GROMACS .gro file of C-alpha atoms in nm:
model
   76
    1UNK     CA    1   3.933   1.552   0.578
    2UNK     CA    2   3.941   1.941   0.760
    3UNK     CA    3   4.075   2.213   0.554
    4UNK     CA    4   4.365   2.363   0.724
    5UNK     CA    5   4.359   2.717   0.806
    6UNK     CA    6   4.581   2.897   0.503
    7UNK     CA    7   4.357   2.655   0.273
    8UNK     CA    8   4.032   2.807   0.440
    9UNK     CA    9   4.186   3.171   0.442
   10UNK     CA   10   4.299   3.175   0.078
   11UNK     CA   11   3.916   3.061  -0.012
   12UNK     CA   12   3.740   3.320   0.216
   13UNK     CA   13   4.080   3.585   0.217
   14UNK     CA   14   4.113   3.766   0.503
   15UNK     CA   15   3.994   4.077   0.679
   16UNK     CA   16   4.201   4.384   0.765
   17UNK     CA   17   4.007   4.739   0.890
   18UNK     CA   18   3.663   4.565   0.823
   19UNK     CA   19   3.743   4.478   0.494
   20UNK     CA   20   3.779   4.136   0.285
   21UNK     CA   21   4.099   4.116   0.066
   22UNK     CA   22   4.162   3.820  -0.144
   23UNK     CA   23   4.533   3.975  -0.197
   24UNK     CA   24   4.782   3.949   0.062
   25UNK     CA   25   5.037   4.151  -0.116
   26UNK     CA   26   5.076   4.512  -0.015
   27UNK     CA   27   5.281   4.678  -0.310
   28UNK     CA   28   5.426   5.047  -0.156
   29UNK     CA   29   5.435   5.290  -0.436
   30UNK     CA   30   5.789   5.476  -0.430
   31UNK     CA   31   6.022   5.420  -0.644
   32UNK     CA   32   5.887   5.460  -0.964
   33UNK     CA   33   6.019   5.597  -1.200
   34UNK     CA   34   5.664   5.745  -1.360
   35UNK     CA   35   5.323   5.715  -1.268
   36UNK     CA   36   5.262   5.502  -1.574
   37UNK     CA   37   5.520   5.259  -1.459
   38UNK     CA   38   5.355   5.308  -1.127
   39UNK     CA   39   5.012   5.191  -1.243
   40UNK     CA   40   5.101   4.939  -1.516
   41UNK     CA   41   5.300   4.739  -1.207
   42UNK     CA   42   4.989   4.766  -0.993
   43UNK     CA   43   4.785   4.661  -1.221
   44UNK     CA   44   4.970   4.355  -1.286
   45UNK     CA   45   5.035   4.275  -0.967
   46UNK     CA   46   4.717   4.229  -0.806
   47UNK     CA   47   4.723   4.407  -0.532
   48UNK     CA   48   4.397   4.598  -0.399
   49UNK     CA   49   4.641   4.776  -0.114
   50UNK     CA   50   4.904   4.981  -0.145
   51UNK     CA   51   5.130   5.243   0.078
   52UNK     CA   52   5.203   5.549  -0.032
   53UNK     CA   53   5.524   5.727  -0.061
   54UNK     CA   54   5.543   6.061  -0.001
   55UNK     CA   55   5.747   6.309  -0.240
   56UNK     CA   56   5.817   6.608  -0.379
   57UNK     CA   57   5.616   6.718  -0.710
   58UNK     CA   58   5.676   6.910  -1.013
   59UNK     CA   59   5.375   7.128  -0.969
   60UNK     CA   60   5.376   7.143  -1.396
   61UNK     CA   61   5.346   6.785  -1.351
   62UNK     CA   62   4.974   6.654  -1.446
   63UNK     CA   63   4.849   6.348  -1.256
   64UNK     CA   64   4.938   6.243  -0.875
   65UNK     CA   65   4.969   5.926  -0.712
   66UNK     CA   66   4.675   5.930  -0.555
   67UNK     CA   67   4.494   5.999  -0.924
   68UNK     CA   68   4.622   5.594  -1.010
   69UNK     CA   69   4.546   5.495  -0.717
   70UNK     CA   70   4.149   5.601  -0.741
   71UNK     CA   71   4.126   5.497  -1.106
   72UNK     CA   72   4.247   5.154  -0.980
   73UNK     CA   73   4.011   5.206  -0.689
   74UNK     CA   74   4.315   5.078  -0.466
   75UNK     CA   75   4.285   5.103  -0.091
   76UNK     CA   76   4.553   5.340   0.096
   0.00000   0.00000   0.00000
C-alpha cells in the first residue's frame, strides 16, 4: 500500500525558506491584548512561525514582541 502525499508530508513536514517545519500553522501576533497573553497562546499552539504585527509602543513599556518571540525561538 503507497502512502499518499499529506500522509508522507505530515511524517517528514514540509520545507519553507530552507527550513523543515512540522507545524503548518502560522499564528500572526496582533491582537493581543498583552505580551503574556501573546506568548502563553503561542506556546500552546504549536506554532514555530509567526507574523508580526506592527504597533505603536509605550516606550515605559518593558518587553517587545520580538523579546517572546526569541525566548520561544519562533521564526519571523
Amino acid at each position: 500500500m503507497t502512502r499518499g502525499r499529506d500522509e508522507v508530508e505530515s511524517a517528514t513536514g514540509w520545507e519553507l525558506g530552507g527550513k523543515t517545519w512540522s507545524s503548518r500553522l502560522i499564528v500572526g501576533t496582533g491582537g493581543f491584548r498583552s505580551l503574556d497573553a501573546m506568548e502563553g497562546a503561542l506556546r500552546a499552539s504549536g506554532t514555530e512561525i509567526v507574523t508580526v504585527a506592527l504597533r505603536r509602543v509605550d516606550p515605559l513599556a518593558q518587553g517587545s514582541v520580538l523579546d517572546v518571540i526569541d525566548r520561544l525561538g519562533l521564526f519571523a
